[in-house]
Short mmCIF file of C-alpha atoms and ligand atoms in Angstrom, two decimals:
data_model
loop_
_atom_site.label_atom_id
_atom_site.label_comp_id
_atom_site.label_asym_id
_atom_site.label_seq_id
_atom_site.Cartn_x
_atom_site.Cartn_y
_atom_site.Cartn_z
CA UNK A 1 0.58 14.96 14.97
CA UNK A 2 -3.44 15.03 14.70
CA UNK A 3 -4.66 13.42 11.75
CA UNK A 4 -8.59 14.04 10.37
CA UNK A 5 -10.41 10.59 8.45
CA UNK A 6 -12.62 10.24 6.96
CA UNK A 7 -15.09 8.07 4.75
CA UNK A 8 -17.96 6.97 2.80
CA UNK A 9 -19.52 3.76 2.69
CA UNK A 10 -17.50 1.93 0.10
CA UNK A 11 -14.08 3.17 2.12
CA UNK A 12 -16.06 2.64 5.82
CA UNK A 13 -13.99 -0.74 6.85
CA UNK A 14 -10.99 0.58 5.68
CA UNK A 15 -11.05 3.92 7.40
CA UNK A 16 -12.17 1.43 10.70
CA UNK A 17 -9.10 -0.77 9.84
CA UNK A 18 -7.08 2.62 9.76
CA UNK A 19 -8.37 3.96 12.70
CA UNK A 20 -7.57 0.62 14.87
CA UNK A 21 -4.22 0.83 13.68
CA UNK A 22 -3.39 4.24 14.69
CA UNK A 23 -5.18 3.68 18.17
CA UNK A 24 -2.28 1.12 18.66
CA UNK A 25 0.14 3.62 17.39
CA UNK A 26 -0.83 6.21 19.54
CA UNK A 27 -1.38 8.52 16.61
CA UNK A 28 -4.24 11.42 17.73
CA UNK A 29 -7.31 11.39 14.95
CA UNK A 30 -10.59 12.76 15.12
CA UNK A 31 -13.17 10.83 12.63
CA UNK A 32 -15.34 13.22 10.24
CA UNK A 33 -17.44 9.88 9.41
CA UNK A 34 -19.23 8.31 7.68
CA UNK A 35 -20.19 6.43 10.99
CA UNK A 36 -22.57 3.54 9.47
CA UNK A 37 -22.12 1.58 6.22
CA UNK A 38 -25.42 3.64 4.88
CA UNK A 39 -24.69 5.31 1.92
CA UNK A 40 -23.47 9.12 1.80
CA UNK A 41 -22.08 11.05 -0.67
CA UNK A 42 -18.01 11.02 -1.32
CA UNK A 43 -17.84 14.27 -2.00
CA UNK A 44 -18.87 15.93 1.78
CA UNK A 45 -16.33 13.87 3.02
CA UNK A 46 -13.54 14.95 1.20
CA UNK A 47 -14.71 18.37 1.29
CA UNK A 48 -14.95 18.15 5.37
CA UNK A 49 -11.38 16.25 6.17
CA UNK A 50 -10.07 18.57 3.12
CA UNK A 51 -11.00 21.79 4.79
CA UNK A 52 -10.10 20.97 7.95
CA UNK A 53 -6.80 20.45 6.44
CA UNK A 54 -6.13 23.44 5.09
CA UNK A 55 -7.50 25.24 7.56
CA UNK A 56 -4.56 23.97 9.50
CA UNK A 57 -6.92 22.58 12.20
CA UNK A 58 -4.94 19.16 11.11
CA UNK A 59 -1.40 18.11 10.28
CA UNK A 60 -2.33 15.57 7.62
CA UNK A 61 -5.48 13.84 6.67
CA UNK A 62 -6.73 10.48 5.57
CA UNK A 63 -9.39 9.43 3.37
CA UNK A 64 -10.87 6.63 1.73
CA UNK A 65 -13.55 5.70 -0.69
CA UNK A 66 -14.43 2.72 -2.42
CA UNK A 67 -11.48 3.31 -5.40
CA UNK A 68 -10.14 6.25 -3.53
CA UNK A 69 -10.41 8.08 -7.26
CA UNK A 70 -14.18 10.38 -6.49
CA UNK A 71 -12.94 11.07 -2.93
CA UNK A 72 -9.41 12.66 -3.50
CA UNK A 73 -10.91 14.76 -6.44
CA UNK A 74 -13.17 16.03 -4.36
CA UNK A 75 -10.47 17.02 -1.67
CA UNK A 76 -8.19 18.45 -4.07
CA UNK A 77 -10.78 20.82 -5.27
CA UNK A 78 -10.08 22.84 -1.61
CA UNK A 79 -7.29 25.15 -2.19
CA UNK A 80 -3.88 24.13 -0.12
CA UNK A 81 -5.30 20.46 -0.39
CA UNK A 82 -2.96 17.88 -1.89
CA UNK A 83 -4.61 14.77 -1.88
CA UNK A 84 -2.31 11.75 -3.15
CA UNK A 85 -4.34 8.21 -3.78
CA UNK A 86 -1.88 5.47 -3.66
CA UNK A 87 -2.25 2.13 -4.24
CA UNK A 88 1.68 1.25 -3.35
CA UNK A 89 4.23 2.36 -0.94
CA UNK A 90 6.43 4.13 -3.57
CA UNK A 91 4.16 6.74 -4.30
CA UNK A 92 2.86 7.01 -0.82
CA UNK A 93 6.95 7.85 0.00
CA UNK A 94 7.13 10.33 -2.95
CA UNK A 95 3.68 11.70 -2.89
CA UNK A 96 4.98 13.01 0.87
CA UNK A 97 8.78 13.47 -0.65
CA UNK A 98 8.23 15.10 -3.84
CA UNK A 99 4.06 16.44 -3.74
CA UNK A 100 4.15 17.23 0.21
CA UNK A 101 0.74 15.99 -0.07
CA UNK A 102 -0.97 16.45 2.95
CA UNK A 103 -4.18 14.36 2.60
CA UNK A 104 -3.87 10.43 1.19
CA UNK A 105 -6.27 8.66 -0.34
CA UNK A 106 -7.20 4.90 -0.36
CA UNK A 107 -9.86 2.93 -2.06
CA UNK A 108 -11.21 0.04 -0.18
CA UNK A 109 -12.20 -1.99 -3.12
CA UNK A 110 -9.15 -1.66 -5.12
CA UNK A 111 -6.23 -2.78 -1.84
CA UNK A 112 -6.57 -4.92 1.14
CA UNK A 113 -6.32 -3.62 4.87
CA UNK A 114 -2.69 -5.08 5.34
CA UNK A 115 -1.00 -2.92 2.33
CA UNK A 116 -3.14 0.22 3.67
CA UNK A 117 -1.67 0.41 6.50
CA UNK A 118 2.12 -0.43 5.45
CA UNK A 119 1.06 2.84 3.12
CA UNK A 120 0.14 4.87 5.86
CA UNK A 121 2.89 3.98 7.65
CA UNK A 122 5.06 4.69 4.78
CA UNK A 123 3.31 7.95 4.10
CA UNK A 124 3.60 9.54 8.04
CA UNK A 125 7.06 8.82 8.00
CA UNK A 126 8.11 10.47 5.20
CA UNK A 127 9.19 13.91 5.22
CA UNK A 128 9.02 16.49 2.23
CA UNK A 129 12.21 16.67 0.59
CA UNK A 130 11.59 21.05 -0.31
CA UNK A 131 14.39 21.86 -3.06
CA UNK A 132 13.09 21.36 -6.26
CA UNK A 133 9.99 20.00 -5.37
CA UNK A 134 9.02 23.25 -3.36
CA UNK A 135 9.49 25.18 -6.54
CA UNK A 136 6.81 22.54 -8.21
CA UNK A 137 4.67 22.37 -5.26
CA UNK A 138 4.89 26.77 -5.49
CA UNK A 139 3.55 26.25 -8.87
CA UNK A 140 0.51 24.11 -7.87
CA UNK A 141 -0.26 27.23 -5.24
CA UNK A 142 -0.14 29.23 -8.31
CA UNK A 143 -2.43 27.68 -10.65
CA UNK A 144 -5.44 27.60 -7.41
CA UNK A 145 -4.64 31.23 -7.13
CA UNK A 146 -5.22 31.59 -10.26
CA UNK A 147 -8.64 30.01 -10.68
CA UNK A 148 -9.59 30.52 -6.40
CA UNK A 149 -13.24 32.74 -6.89
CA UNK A 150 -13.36 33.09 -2.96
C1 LIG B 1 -19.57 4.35 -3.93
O1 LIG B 1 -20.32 3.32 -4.46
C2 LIG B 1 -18.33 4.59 -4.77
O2 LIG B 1 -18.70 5.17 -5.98
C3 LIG B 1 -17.34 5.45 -4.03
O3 LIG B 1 -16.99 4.85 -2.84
C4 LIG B 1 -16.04 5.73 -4.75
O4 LIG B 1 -15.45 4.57 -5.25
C5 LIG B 1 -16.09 6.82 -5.72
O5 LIG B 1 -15.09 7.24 -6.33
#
């Protein structure tokens, strides 16, 4: 599994945090930045780990902000992107379960580094459940093709 993270300043020591913790877990990442605690923009972030994500260049991808809210609205803008920001492990297991969302979203002002990671934990190690939920998840394809201009 190769993961893409990424950042801006509010979410930098939480996507460090992150990144220590799946160094120990041997889990493969690249980092799309931000690489200093300057101040950038949210939304090239999300827009860089979310296309690489639906390019297919990466399984899954992580990204964090300082509420996690302007940074997974940006990534969910990029067709095939289903960014899930979760604040608890229940939705992290159902936003993989139910929404196979393929990017998640924290906010580094809002959750502390310790229930992060239990989320990401929670989050690679669940598995999309298909069924029902594939028929849903069908549907969100269908309202981006709807509105995709390119
Ligand atoms: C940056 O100050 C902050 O607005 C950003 O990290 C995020 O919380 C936006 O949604």
């Amino acid at each position: 599994m190769k993961i893409a993270i990424g950042s801006d300043h509010g979410g930098f020591l939480l996507k460090d945090e992150i990144m220590k913790h799946l160094k120990e877990k041997n889990i493969d990442f690249v980092d799309f930045g931000c690489f200093t605690t300057e101040s950038v923009d949210y939304p090239d972030i999300g827009q860089a780990v979310g296309e690489a994500v639906a390019r297919g260049e990466y399984d899954k991808g992580i990204i964090c902000c300082g509420t996690g809210i302007g940074i997974s609205i940006s990534a969910n803008k990029i067709p095939g992107v289903r960014a899930a920001l979760c604040g608890d492990c229940f939705s992290a297991k159902a936003s993989r379960e139910h929404n196979d969302a393929n990017v998640l979203a924290l906010g580094e002002r809002v959750i502390g580094p310790g229930l992060a990671k239990m989320i990401v934990d929670t989050w690679l190690n669940s598995e999309f459940q298909g069924g029902r939920h594939g028929r849903r998840v069908e549907k969100i394809a269908k309202i981006e093709e709807k509105y995709r201009r390119n």
